[in-house]
Short mmCIF file of C-alpha atoms and ligand atoms in Angstrom, two decimals:
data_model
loop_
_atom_site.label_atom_id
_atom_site.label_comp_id
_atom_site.label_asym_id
_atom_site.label_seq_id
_atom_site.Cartn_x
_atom_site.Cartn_y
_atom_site.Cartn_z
CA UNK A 217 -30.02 5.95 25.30
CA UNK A 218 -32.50 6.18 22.46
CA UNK A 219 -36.06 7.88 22.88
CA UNK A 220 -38.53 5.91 24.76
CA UNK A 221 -42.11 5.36 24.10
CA UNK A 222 -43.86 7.72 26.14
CA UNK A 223 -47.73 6.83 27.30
CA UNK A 224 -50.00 9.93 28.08
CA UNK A 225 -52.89 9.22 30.59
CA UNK A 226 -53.93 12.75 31.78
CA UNK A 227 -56.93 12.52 29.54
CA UNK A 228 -58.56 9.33 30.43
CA UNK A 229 -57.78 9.62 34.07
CA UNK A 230 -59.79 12.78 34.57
CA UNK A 231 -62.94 10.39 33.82
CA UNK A 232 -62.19 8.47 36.62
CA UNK A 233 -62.32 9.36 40.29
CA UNK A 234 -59.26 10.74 41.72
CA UNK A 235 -57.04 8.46 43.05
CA UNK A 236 -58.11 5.10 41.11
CA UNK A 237 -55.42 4.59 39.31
CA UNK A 238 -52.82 5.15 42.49
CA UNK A 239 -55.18 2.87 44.44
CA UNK A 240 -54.22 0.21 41.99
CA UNK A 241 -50.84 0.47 42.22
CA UNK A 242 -50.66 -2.36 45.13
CA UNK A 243 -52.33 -5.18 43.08
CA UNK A 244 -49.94 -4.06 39.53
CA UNK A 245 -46.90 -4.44 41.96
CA UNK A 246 -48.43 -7.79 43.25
CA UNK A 247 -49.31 -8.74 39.60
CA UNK A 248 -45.47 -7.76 38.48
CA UNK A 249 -44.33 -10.19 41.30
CA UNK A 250 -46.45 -12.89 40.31
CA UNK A 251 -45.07 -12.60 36.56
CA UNK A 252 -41.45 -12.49 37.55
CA UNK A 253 -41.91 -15.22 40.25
CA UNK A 254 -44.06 -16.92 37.93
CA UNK A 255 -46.63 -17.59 40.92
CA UNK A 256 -49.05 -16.49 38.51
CA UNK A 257 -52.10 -18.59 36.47
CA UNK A 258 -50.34 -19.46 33.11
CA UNK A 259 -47.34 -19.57 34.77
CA UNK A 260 -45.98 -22.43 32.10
CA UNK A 261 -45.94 -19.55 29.42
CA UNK A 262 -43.84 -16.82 30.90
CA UNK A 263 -40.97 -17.34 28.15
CA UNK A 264 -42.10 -14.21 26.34
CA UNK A 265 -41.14 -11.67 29.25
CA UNK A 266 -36.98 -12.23 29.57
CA UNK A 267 -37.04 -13.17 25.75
CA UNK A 268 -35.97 -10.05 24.43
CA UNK A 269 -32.72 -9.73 26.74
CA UNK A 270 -31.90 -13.57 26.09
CA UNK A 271 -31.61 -13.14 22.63
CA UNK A 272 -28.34 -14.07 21.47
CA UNK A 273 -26.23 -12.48 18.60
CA UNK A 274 -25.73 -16.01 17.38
CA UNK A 275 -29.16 -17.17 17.56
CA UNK A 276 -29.97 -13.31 15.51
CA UNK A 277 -27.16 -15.03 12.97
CA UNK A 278 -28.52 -18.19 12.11
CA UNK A 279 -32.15 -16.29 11.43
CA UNK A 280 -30.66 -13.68 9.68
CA UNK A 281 -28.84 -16.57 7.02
CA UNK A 282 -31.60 -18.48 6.69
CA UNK A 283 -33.02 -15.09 5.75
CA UNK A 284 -30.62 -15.01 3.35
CA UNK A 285 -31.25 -18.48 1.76
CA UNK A 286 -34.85 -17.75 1.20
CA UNK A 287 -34.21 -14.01 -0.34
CA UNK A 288 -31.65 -15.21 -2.90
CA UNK A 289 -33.84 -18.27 -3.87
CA UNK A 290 -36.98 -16.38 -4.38
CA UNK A 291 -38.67 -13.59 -5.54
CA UNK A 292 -41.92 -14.68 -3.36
CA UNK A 293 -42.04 -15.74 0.24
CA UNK A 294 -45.25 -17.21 1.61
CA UNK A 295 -45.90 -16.95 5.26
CA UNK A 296 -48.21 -19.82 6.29
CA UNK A 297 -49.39 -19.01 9.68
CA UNK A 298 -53.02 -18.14 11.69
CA UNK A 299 -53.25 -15.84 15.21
CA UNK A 300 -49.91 -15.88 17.06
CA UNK A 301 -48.13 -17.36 14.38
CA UNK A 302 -49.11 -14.88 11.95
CA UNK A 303 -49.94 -11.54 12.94
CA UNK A 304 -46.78 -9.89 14.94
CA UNK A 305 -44.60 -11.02 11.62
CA UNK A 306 -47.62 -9.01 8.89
CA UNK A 307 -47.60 -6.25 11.75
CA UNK A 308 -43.82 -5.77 11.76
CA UNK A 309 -43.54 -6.17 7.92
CA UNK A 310 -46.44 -3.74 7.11
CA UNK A 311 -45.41 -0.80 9.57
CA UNK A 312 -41.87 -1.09 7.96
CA UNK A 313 -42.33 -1.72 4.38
CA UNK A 314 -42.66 0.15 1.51
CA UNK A 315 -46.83 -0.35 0.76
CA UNK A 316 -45.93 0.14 -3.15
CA UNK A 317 -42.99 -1.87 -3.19
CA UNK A 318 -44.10 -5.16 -4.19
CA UNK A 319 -45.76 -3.09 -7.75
CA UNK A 320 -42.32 -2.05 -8.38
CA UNK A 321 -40.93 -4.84 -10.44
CA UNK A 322 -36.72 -4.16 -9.49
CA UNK A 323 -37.55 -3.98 -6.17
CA UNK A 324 -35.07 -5.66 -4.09
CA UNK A 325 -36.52 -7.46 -1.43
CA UNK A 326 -38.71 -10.93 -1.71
CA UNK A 327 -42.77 -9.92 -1.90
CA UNK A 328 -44.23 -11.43 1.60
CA UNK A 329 -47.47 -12.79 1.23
CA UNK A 330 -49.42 -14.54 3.79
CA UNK A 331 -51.34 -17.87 3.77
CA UNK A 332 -53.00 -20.25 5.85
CA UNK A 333 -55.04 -17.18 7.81
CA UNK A 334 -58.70 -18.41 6.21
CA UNK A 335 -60.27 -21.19 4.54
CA UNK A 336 -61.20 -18.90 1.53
CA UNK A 337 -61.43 -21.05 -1.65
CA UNK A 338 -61.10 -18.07 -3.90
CA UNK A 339 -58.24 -16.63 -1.78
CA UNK A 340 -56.09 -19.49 -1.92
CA UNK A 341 -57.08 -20.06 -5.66
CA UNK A 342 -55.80 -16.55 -6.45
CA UNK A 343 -52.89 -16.46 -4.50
CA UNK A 344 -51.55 -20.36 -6.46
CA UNK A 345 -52.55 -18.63 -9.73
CA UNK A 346 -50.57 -15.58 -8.63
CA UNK A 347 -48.03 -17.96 -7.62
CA UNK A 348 -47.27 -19.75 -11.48
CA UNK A 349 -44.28 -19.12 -12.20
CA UNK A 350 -42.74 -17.14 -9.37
CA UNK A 351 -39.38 -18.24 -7.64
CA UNK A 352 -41.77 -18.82 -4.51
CA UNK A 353 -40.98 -20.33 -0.89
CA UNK A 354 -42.72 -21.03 2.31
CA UNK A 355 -42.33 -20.43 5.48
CA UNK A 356 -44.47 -22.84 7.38
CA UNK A 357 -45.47 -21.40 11.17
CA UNK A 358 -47.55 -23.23 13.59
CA UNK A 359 -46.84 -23.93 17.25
CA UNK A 360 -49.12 -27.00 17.32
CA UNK A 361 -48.43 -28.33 14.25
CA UNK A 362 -51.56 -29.29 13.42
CA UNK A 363 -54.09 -25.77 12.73
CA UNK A 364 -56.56 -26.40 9.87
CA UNK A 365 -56.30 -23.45 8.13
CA UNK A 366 -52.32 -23.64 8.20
CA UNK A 367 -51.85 -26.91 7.39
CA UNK A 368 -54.59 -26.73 4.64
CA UNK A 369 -52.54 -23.24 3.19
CA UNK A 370 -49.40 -25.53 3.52
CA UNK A 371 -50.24 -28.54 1.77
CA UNK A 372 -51.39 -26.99 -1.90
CA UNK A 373 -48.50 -24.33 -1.38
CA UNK A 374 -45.86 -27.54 -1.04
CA UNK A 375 -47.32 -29.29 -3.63
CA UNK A 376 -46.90 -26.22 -5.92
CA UNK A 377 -43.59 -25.52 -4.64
CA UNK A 378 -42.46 -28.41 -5.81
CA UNK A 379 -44.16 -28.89 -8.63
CA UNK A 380 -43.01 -25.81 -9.85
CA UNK A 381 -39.73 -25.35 -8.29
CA UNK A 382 -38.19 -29.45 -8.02
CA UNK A 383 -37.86 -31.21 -4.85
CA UNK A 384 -34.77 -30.09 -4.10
CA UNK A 385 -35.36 -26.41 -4.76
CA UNK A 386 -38.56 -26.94 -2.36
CA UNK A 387 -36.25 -28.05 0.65
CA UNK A 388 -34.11 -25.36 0.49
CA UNK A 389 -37.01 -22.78 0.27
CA UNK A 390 -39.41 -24.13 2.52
CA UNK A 391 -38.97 -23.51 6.17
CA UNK A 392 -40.59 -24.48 9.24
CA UNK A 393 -40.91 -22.71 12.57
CA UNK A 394 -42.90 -25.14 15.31
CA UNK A 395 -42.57 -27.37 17.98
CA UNK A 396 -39.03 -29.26 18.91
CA UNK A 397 -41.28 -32.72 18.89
CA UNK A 398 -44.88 -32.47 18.29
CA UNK A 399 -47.72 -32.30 15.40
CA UNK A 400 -47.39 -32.78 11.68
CA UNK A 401 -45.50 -29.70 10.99
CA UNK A 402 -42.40 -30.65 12.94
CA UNK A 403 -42.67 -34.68 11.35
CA UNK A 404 -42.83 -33.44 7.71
CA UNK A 405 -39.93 -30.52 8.43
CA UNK A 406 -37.95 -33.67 10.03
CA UNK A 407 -38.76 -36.05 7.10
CA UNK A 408 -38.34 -34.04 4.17
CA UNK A 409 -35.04 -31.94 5.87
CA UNK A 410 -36.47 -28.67 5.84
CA UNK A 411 -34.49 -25.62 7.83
CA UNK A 412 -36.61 -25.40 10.86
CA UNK A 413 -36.75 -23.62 14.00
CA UNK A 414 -38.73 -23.84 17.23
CA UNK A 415 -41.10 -22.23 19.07
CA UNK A 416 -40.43 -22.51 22.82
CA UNK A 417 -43.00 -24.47 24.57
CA UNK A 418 -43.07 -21.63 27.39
CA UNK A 419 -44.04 -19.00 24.54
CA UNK A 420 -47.72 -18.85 23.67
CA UNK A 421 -48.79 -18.02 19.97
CA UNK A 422 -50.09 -14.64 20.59
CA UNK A 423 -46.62 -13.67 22.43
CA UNK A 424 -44.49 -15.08 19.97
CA UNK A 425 -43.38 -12.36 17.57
CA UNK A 426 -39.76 -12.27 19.44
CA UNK A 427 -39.56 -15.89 18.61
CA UNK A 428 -38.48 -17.01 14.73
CA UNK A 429 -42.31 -17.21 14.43
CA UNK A 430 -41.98 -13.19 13.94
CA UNK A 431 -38.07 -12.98 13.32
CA UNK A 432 -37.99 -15.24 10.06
CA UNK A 433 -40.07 -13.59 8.37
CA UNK A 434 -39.17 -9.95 9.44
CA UNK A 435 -35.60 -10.83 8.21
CA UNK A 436 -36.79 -11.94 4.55
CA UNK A 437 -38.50 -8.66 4.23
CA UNK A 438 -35.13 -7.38 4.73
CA UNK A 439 -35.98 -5.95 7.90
CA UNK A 440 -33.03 -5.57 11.10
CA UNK A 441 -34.59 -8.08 13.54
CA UNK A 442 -31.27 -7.07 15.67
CA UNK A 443 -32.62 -3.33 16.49
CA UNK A 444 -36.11 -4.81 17.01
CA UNK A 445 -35.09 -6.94 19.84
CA UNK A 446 -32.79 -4.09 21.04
CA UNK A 447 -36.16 -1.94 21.30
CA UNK A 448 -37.50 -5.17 23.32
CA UNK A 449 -34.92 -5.42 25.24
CA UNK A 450 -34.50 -1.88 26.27
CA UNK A 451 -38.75 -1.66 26.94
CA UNK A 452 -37.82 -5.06 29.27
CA UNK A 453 -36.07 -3.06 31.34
CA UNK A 454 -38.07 -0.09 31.45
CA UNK A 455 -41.08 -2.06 32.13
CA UNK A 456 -39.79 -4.25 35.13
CA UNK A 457 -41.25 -4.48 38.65
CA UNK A 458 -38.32 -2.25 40.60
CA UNK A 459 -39.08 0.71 37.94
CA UNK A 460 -41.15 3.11 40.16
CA UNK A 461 -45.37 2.90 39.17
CA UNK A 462 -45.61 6.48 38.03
CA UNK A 463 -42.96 5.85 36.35
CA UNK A 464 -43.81 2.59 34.28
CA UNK A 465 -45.43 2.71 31.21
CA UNK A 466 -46.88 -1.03 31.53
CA UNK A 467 -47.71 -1.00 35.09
CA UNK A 468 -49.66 2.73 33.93
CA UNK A 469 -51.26 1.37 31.01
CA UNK A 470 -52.47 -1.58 32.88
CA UNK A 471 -54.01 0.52 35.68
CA UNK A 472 -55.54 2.99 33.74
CA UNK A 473 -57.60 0.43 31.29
CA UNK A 474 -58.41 -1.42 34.18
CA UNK A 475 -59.87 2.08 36.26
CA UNK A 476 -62.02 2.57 33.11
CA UNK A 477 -62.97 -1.22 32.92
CA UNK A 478 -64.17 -0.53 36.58
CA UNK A 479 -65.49 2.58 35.85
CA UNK A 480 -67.84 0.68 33.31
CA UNK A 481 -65.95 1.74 30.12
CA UNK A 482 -66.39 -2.06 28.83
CA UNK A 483 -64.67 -1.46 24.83
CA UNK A 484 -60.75 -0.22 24.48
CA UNK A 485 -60.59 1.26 20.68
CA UNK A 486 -57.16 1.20 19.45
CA UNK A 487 -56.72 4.29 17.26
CA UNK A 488 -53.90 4.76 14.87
CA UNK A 489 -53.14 7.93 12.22
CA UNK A 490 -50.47 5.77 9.75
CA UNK A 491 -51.92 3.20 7.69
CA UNK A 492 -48.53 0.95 8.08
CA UNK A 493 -50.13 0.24 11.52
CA UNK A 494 -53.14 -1.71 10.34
CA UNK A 495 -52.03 -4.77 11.44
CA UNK A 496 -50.33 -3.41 14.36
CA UNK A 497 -54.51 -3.03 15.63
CA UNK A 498 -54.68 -6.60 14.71
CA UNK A 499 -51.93 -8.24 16.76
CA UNK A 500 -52.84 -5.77 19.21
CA UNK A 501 -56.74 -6.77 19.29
CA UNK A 502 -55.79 -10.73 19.46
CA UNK A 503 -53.02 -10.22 21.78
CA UNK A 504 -55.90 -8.34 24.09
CA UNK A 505 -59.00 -10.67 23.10
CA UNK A 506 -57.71 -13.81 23.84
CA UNK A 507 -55.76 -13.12 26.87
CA UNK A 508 -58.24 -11.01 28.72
CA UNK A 509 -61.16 -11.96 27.23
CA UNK A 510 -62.49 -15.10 29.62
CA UNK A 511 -64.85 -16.11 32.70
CA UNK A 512 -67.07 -13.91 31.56
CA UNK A 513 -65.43 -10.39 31.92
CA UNK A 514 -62.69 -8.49 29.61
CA UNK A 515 -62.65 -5.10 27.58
CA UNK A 516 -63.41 -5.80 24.40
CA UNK A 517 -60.39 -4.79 22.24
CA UNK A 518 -61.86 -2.78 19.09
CA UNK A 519 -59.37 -1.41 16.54
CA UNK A 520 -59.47 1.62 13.77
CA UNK A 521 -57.51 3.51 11.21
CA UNK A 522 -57.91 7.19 11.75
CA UNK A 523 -58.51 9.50 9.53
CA UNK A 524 -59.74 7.01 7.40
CA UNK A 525 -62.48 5.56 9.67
CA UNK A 526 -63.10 9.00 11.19
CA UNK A 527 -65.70 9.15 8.33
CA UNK A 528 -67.40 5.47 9.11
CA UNK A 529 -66.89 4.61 12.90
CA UNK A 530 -66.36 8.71 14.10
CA UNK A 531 -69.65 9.00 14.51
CA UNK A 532 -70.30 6.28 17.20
CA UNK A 533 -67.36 7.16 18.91
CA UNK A 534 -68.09 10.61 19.19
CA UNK A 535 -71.86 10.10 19.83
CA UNK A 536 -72.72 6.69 20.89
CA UNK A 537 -73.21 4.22 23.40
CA UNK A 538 -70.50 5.89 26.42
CA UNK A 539 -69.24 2.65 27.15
CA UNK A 540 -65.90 3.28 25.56
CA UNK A 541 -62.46 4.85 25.55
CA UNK A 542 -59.63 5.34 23.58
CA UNK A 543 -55.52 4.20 23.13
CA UNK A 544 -54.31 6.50 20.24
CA UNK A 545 -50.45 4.99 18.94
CA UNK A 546 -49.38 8.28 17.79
CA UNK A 547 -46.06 8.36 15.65
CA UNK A 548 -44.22 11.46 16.21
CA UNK A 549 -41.73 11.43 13.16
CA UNK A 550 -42.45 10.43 9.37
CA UNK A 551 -40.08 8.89 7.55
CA UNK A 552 -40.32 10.70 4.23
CA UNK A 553 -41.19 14.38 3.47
CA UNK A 554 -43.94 16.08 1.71
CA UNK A 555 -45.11 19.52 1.19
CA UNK A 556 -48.33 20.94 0.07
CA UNK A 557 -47.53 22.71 -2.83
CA UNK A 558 -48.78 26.57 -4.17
CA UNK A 559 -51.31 26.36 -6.75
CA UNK A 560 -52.05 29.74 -8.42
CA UNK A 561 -55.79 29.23 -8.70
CA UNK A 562 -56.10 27.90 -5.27
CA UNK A 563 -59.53 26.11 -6.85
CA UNK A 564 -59.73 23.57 -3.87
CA UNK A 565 -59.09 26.46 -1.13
CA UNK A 566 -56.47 24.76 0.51
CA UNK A 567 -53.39 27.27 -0.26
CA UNK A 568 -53.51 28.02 3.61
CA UNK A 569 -51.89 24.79 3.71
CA UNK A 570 -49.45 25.99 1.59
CA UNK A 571 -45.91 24.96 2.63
CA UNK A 572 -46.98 22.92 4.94
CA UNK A 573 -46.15 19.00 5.93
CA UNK A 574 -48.52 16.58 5.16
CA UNK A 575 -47.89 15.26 8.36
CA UNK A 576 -48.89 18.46 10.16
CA UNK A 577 -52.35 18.53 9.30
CA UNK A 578 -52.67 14.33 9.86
CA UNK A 579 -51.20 15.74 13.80
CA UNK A 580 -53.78 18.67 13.60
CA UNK A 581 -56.63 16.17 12.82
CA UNK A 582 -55.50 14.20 15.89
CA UNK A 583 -55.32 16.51 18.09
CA UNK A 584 -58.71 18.17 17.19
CA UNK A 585 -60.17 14.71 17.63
CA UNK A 586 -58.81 13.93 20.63
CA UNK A 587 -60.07 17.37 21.72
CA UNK A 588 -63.44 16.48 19.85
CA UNK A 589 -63.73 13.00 21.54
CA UNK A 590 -63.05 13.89 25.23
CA UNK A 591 -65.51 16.57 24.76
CA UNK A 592 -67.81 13.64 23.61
CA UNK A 593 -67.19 11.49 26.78
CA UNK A 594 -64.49 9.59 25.59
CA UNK A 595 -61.28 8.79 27.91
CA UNK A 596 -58.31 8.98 25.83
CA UNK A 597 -54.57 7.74 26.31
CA UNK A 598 -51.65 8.08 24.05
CA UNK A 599 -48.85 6.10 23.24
CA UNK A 600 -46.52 8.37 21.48
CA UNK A 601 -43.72 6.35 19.33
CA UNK A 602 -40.49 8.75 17.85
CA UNK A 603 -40.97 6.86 14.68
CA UNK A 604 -41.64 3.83 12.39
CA UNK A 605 -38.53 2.10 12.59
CA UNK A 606 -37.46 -1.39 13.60
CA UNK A 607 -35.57 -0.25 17.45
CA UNK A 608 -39.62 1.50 18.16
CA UNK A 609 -41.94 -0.97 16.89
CA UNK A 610 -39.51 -3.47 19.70
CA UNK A 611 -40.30 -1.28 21.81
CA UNK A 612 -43.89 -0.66 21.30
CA UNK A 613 -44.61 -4.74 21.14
CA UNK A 614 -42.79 -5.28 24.54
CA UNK A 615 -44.81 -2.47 26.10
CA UNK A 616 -48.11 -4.14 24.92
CA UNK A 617 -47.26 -7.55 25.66
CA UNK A 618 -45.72 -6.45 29.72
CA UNK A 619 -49.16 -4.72 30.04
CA UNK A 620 -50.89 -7.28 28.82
CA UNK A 621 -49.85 -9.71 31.29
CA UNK A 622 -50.27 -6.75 34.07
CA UNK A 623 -53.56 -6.30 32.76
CA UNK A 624 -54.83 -10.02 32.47
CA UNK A 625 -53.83 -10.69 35.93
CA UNK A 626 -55.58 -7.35 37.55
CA UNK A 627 -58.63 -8.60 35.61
CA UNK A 628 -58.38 -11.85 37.34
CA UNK A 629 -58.20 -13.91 34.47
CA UNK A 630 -55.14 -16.54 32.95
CA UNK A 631 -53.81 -14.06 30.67
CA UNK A 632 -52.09 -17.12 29.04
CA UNK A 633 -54.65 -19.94 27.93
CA UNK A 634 -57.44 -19.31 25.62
CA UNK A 635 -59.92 -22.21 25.78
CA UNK A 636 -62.55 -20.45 24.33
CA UNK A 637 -60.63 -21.12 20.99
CA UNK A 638 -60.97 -24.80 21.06
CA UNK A 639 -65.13 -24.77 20.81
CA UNK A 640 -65.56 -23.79 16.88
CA UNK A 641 -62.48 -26.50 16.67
CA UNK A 642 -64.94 -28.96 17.94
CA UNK A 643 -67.66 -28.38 15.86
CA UNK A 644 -66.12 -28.25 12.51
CA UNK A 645 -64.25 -31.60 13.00
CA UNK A 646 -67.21 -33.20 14.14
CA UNK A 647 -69.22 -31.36 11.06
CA UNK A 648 -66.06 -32.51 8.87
CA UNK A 649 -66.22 -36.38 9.60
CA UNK A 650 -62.63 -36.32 11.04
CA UNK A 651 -62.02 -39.40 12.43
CA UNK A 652 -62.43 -39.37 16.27
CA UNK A 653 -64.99 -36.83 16.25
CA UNK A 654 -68.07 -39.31 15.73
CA UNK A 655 -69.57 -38.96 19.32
CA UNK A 656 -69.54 -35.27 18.58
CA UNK A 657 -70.65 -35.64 15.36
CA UNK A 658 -73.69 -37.75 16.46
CA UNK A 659 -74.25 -35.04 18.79
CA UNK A 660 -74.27 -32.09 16.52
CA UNK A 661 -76.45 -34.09 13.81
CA UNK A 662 -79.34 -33.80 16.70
CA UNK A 663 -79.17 -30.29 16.83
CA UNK A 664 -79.56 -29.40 13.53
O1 PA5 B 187 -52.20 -17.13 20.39
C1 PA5 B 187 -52.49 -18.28 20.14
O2 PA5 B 187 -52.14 -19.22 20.87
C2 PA5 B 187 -53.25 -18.65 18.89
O3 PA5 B 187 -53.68 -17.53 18.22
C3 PA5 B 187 -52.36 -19.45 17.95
O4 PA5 B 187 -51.22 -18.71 17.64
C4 PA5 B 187 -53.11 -19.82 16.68
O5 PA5 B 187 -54.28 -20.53 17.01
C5 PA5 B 187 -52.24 -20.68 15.78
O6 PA5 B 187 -51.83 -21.84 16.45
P1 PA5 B 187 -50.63 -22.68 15.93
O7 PA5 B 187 -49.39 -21.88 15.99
O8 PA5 B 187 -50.57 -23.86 16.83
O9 PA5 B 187 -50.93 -23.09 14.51
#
């Protein structure tokens, strides 16, 4: 079997009083249970947590050719999308690709770009003038069907597509992943003929990059979506109820956040040392926020890249407020090599590095902070990944998402609903005239 992802605890559990974590291990089995009974709150949005093993070869098939269609009919593939049906498919994509690639003008796979994330004027004016001219397609992702900012992204990008590109071009390049039957997405896919996929109504946004909301667009990057579900699958398993607590990376994760929680650590800072993982902080921080963050309690999920932010945000975390702790997703192997080279006047001083991986002194500077940072008060876990490819990153998505749910329900919370999204909704439709809105609208004119 391949390497697992291994989680490290020893150094956030020795801020904690012994035997908190074991004491916890009662309420993670009940928890476990509750998912796999689903007994639980949220219980109508447990697809996520057998999806991996369901997966079917056939199912990976169809994705991967309607991968195909949309790499050898353009250059340029926009992913329209917001939250859950946006972030697990740029976090994939980014730890995997090539950052330079889409300079490089042979380059052989489609450049992603993504759309429908923000109402910036000037962002979606400079991504349509980017667009002139390119062989571009969409892929249009919302579960609803209906999400402002998507459906905003998605009508000047179809208009341009097939302005540009002919009405019959457009329908073979634009997709849409949504709902079987619902919202405006799923009526224009079913009126204009588009591809389409759905998004299983027992699947939540935020756990969704296993569906084709995260698969489609992994596959046009050229990306094997087949050894990212194996990593899922095989992290399933390792992660279910009947593997032993001490031996269960979720059920340990969960616990030990939850200790600190307890223990008045209030803010979880998710630390990585590869820049491919920015967005693997993102997906992480929503797939955190808006599960656990609700009646009133929840760590707040924080997110930086080391080394970079060592020199903006080390200082608070080594010094400030000692309300936090640290999850460092360390990668053990590179993929590429590079020495430091011998320079004969040694002018910068740093021939003592000479010979050396660049990658040992980014593991030196982790270590030393994690040294540094414990000294400062700071509990620190590690999830150590073998590398950056497709089988880990499965892995390292089905870890977060089985602890998440662990997590949510130790915190006493749905893990599953976030109603706290709906509010700004409110407000900017009745602030926007849309139709239906007018008590609101009536009310919101009063208070300002
Ligand atoms: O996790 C969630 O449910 C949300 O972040 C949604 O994914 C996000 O609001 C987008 O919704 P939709 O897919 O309906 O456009």
């Amino acid at each position: 079997m391949s390497k697992m992802i291994r989680l490290e605890t020893s150094k956030a559990v020795q801020f904690l009083a012994a035997g908190a974590v074991e004491a916890l291990e009662p309420r993670v089995k009940a928890a476990q249970k509750a998912l796999e009974e689903a007994t639980c709150p949220g219980n109508d949005f447990l697809g996520w947590m057998h999806l991996p093993s369901s997966i079917s070869k056939a199912f990976i098939a169809e994705l991967n050719e309607a991968a195909r269609v949309l790499r050898e009919n353009c250059d340029t593939i926009v992913v329209a999308g917001i939250g859950g049906s946006y972030l697990g498919a740029r976090a994939v994509i980014e730890a995997l690709a090539n950052g330079f690639d889409w300079l490089v003008a042979d380059r052989k796979n489609p450049v992603i770009l993504f759309a429908g994330n923000n109402i910036g004027e000037d962002y979606l004016y400079e991504l349509t003038e980017y667009l002139k001219n390119r062989r571009f397609g969409i892929i249009n992702i919302s579960k609803s069907g209906t999400t402002t900012e998507t459906a905003l992204a998605f009508r000047l990008l179809r208009k341009q597509c097939e302005e540009q590109r002919g009405i019959e071009m457009a329908r073979k390049v634009i997709v849409a992943v949504t709902d079987a039957k619902r919202g405006a997405a799923r009526t224009t896919a079913d009126k204009e003929g588009y591809k389409s996929f759905i998004i299983p109504d027992n699947v939540g946004g935020r756990f969704s990059v296993l569906t084709p909301v995260g698969l489609l667009p992994i596959a046009c990057a050229g990306f094997d979506i087949e050894a990212l579900v194996a990593g899922a699958a095989d992290m399933e398993r390792q992660t279910a109820p009947e593997v032993p607590f001490a031996e269960n990376p979720a059920e340990q994760y969960a616990a030990v956040r939850n200790a600190l929680y307890a223990a008045g650590k209030k803010t979880e800072i998710l630390v990585n040392y590869q820049p491919k993982l920015h967005y693997m902080n993102e997906w992480w921080k929503q797939l955190y926020g808006e599960s656990e963050g609700k009646d009133g309690k929840g760590i707040f999920p924080a997110a930086v890249d080391f080394t970079t932010d060592l020199h903006s945000m080390g200082q608070w975390i080594q010094e400030g407020e000692r309300t936090i702790f640290e999850t460092v997703v360390s990668v053990e192997q590179p993929c590429h090599k590079m020495l430091f080279p011998h320079d004969e006047e040694n002018l910068d001083g740093l021939n003592f590095l000479e010979g050396k991986r660049v990658d040992e002194v980014n593991k030196m500077a982790e270590l030393g902070t994690q040294l540094a940072h414990v000294d400062g008060g700071v509990p620190n876990m590690r999830v150590v990944v073998e590398k950056l490819d497709e089988y880990n990153l499965g892995q390292l998505i089905y870890f977060f998402e089985r602890a998440c749910g662990i997590s949510g329900l130790l915190l006493e919370v749905n893990p599953f609903n976030q109603p706290g999204v709906e509010a700004y909704k409110k407000n900017m439709f009745a602030l926007l005239g849309k139709p239906g809105y007018e008590a609101e609208t009536e009310a919101i004119q009063k208070r300002l």
